[in-house]
mmCIF file of C-alpha atoms in Angstrom:
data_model
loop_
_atom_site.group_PDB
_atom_site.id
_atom_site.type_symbol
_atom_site.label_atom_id
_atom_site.label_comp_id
_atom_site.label_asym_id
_atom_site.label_seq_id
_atom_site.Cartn_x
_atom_site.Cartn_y
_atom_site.Cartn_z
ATOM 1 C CA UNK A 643 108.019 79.674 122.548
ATOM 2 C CA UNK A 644 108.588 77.203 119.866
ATOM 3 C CA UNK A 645 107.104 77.334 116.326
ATOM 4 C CA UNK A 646 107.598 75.605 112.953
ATOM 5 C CA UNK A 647 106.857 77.571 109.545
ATOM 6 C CA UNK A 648 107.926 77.080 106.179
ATOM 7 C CA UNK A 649 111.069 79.472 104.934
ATOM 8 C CA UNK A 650 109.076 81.235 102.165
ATOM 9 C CA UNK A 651 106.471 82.282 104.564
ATOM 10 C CA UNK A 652 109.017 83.567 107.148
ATOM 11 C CA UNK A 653 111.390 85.424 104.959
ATOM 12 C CA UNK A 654 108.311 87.460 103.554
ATOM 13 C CA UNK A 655 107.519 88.418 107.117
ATOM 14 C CA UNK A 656 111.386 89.020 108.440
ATOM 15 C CA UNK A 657 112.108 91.150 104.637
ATOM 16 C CA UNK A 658 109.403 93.480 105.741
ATOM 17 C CA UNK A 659 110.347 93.639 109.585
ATOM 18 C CA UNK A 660 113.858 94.311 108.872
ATOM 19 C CA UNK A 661 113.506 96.935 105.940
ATOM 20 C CA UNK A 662 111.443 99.128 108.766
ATOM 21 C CA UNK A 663 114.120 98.939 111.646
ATOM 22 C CA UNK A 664 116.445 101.587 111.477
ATOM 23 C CA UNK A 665 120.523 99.729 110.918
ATOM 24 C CA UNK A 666 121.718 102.739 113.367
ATOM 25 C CA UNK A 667 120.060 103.844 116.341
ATOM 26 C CA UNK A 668 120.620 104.170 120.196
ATOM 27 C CA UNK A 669 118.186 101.953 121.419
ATOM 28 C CA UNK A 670 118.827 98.192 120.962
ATOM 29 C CA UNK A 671 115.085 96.781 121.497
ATOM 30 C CA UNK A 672 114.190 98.777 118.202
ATOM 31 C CA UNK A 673 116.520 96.749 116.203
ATOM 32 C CA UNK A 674 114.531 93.937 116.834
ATOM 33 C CA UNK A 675 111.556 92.323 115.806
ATOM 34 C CA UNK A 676 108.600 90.852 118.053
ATOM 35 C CA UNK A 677 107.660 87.599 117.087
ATOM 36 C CA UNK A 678 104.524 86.657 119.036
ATOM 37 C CA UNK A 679 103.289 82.582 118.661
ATOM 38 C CA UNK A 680 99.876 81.666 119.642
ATOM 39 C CA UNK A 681 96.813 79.254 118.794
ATOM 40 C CA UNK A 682 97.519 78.831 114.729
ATOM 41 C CA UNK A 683 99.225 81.829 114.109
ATOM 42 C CA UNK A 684 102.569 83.787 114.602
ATOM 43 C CA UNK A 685 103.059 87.309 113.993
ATOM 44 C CA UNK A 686 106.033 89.496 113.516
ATOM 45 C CA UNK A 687 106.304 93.050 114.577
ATOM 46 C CA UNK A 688 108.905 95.911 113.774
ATOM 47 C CA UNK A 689 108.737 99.473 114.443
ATOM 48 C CA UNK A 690 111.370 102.158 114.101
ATOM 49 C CA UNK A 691 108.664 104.492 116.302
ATOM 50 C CA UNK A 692 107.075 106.274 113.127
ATOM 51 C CA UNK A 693 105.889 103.228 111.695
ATOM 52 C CA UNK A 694 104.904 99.693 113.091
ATOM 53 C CA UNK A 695 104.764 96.758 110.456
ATOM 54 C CA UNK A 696 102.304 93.753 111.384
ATOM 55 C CA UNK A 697 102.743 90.239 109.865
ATOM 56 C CA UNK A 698 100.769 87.440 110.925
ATOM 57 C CA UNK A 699 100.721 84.150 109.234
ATOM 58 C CA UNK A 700 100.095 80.626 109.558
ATOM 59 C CA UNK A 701 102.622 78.519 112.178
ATOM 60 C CA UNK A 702 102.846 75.160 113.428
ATOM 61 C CA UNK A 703 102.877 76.309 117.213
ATOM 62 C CA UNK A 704 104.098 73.544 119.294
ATOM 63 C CA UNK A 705 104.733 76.293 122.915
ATOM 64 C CA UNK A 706 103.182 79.583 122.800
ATOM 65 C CA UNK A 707 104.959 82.532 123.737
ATOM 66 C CA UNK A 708 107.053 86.219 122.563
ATOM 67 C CA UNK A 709 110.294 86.691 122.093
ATOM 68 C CA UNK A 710 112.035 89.639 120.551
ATOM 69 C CA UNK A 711 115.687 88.990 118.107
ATOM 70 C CA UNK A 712 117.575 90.944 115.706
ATOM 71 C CA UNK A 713 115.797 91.981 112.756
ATOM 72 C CA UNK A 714 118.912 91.961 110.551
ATOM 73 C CA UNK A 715 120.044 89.235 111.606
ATOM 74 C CA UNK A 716 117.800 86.889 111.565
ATOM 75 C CA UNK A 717 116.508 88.071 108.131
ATOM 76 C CA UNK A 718 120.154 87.420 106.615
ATOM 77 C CA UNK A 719 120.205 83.706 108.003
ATOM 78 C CA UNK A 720 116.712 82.954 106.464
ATOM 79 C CA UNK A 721 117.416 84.676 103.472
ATOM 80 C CA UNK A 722 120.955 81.319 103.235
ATOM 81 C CA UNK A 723 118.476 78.894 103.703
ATOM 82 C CA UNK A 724 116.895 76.449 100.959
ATOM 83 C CA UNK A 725 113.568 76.674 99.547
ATOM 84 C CA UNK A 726 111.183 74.824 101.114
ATOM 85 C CA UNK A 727 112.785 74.082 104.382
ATOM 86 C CA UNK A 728 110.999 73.854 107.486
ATOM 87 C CA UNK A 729 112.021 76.264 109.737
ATOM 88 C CA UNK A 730 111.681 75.656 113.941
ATOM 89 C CA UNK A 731 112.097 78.873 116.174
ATOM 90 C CA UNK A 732 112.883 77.977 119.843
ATOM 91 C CA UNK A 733 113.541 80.384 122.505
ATOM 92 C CA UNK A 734 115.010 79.929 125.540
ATOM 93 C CA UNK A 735 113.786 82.914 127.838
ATOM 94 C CA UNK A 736 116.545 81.730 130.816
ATOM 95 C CA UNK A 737 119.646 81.965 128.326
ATOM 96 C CA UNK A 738 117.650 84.977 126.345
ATOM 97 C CA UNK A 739 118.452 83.090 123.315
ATOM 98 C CA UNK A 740 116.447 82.306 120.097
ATOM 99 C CA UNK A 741 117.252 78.728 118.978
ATOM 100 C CA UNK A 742 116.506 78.683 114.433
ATOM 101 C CA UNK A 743 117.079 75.504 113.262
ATOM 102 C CA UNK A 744 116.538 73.999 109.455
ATOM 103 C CA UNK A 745 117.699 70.240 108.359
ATOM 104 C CA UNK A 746 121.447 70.350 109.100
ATOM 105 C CA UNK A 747 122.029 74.404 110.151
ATOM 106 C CA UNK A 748 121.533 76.031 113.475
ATOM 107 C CA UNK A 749 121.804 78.915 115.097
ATOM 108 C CA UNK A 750 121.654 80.755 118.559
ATOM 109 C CA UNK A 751 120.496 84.054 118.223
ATOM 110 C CA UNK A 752 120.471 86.641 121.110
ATOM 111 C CA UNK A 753 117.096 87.890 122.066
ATOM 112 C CA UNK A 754 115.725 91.246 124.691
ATOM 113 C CA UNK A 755 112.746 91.021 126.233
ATOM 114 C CA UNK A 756 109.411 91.005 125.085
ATOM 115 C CA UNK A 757 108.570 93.936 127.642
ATOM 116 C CA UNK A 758 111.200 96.287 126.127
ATOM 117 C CA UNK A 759 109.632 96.080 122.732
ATOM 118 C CA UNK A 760 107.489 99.305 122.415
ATOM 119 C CA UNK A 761 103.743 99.686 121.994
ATOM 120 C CA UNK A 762 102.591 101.894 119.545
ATOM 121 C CA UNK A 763 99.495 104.116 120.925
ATOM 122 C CA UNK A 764 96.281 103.342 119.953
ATOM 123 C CA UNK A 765 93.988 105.689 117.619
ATOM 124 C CA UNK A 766 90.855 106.371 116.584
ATOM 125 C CA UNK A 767 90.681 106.692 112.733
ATOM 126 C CA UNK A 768 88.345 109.413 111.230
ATOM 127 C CA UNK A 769 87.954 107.568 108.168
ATOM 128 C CA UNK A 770 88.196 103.859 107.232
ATOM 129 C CA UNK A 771 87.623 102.947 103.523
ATOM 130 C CA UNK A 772 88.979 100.315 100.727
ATOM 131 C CA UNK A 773 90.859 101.067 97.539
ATOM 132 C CA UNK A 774 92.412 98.689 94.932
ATOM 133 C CA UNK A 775 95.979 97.813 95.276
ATOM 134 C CA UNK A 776 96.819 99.445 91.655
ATOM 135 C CA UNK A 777 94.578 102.608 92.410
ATOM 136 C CA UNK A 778 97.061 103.400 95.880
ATOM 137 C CA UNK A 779 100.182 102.236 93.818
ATOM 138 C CA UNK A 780 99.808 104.832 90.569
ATOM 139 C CA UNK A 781 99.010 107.248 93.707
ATOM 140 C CA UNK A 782 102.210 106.770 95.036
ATOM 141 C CA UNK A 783 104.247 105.696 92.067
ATOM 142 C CA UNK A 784 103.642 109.009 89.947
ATOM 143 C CA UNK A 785 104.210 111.443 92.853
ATOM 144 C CA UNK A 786 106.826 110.438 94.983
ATOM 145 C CA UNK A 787 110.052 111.170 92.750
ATOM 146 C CA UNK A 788 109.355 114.713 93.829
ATOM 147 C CA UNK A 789 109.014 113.916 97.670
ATOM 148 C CA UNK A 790 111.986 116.104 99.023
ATOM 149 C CA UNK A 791 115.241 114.446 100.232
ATOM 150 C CA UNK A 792 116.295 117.816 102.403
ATOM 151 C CA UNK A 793 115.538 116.917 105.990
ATOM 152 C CA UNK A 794 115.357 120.589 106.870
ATOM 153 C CA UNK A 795 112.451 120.403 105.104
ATOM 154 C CA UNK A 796 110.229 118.290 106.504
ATOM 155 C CA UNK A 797 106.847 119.515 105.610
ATOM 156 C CA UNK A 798 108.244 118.240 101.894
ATOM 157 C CA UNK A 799 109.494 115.278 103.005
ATOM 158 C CA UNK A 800 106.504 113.173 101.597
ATOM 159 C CA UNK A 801 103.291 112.980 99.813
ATOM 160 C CA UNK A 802 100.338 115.002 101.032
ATOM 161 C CA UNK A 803 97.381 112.983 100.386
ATOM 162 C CA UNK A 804 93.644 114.677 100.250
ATOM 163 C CA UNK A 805 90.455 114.936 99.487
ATOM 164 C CA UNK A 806 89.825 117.732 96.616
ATOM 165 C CA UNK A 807 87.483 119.411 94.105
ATOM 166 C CA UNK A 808 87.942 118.844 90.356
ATOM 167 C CA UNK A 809 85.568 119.361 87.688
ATOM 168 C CA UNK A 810 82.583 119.998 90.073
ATOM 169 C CA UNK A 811 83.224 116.227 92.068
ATOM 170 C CA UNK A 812 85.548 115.133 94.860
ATOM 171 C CA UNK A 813 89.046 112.888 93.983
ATOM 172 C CA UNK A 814 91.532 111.487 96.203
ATOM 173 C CA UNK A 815 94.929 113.255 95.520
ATOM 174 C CA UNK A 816 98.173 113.153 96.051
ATOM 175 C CA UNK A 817 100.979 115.903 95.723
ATOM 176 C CA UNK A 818 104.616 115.707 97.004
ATOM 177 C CA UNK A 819 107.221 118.733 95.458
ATOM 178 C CA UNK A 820 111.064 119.631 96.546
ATOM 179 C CA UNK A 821 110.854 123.147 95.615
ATOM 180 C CA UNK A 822 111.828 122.603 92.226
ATOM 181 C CA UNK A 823 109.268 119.545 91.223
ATOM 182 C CA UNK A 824 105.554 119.450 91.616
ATOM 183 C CA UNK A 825 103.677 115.972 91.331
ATOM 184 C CA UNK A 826 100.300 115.380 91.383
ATOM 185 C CA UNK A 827 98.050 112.732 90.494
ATOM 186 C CA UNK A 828 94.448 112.380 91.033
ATOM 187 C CA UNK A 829 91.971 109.088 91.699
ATOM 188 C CA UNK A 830 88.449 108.675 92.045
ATOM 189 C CA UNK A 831 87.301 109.292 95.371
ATOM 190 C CA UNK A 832 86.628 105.934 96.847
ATOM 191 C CA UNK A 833 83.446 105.441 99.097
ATOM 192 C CA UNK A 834 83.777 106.251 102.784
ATOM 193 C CA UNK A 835 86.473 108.613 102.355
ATOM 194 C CA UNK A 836 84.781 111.770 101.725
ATOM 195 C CA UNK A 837 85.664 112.670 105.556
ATOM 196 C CA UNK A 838 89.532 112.168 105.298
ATOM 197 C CA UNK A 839 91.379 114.425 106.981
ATOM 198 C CA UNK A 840 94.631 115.584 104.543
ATOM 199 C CA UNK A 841 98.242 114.241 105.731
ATOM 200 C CA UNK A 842 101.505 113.979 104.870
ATOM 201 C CA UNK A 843 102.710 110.140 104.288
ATOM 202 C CA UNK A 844 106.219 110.185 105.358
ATOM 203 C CA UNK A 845 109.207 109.407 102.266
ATOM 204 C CA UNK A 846 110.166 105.868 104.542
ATOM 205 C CA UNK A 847 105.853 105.123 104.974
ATOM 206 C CA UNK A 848 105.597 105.773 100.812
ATOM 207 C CA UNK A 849 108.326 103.147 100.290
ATOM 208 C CA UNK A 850 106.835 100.853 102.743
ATOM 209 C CA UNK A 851 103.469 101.124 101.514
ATOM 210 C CA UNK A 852 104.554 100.430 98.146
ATOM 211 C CA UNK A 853 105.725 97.222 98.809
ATOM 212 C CA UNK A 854 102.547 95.801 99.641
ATOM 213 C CA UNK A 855 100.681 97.064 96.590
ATOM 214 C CA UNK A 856 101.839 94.457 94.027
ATOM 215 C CA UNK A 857 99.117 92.305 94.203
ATOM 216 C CA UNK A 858 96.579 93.847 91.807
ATOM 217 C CA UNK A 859 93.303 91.571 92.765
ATOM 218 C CA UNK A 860 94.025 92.852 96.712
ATOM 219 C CA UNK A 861 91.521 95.728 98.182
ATOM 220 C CA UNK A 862 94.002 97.600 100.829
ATOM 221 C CA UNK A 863 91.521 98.652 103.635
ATOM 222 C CA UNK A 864 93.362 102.308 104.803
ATOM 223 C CA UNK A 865 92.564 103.647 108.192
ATOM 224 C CA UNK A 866 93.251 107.509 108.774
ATOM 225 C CA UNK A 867 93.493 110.377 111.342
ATOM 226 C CA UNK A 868 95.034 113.665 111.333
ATOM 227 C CA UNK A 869 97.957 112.318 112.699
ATOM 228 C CA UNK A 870 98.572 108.064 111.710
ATOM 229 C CA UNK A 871 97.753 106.688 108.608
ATOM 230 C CA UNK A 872 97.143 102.299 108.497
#
């Protein structure tokens, strides 16, 4: 694999891969990220096994191929580098090294194999539906203060988002409490989601979700079964 892309587009990617891996955990492949060049494209992927994080973007792909490299790590050396500069990934699958070089700095990164990364299983969604970025982001950002921290608790341990009755129509809510604090905060009900099933969004999924709900002219298209949320 060998791939050119410019810094600013690669440290968005890396910044969200590497705030999903977990720092410590007993199996090395999930502090990594997948980075997966083909055609036009590369895309990153990081999972921690209760949530996956997809990034695809625009690459000057010179050799297609997968790799897999610390998440951290690699995210920390981007992070040094200078606006602007052009960035060439370049793994060498014999070594199991990833090559990242920009103008005068280089570095040789050690890499697992693409097999060991995990696949998340597949699922069929029972509802698929669009809502604007600033709809899902008052959702989230006026109920999860009260999302319980006590991991005993785990049924508390996020924000249970719904479908319910108020005033004599449907809204989409959201509640979250600790046993002390109740939040909750409703939204118009937006079309095709009259069938969700309710579920808890994880504490780690809230603050993950959030981050991509800045953008206030974005439509987030949300995916849900009983038992995954995308």
């Amino acid at each position: 694999m060998k791939l050119s892309i410019e810094r600013g587009a690669l440290l968005k990617a890396v910044s969200q891969a590497q705030s999903v891996v977990e720092r410590r955990n007993t199996i090395p492949i999930l502090a990594n990220v997948l980075i997966e060049a083909e055609g036009e494209h590369v895309q990153f992927r990081a999972t921690d096994l209760d949530i996956e994080v997809v990034d695809k973007t625009v690459a000057q792909v010179e050799r297609a191929g997968a790799t897999t490299v610390s998440a951290v790590t690699l995210h920390e050396i981007v992070r040094k580098l200078p606006d602007g500069a052009l960035v060439t990934l370049s793994d060498d699958a014999a070594k199991g090294r990833l090559t990242v070089d920009a103008g005068r700095s280089n570095f040789s990164l050690a890499t697992l194999p693409k097999e060991d990364f995990p696949v998340m299983a597949s699922s069929e969604y029972d509802s698929n539906f669009s809502a604007p970025a600033p709809v899902l982001r008052r959702l989230f950002d006026k109920s999860k203060f009260a999302i319980s921290t006590e991991e005993t608790r785990y049924y508390l341990n996020g924000v249970y988002m719904h479908i319910a009755d108020s005033d004599g129509g449907q809204v989409l809510r959201c509640v979250a409490t600790d046993g002390h604090r109740l939040a909750r905060i409703d939204a118009d009900l937006p079309d095709g989601a009259s069938d969700m099933p309710g579920i808890i969004v994880p504490r780690k999924t809230v603050g993950e979700l959030r981050k991509l709900l800045e953008d206030d002219d974005v439509q987030i298209a949300v995916s849900v079964s009983e038992t995954k949320v995308r």
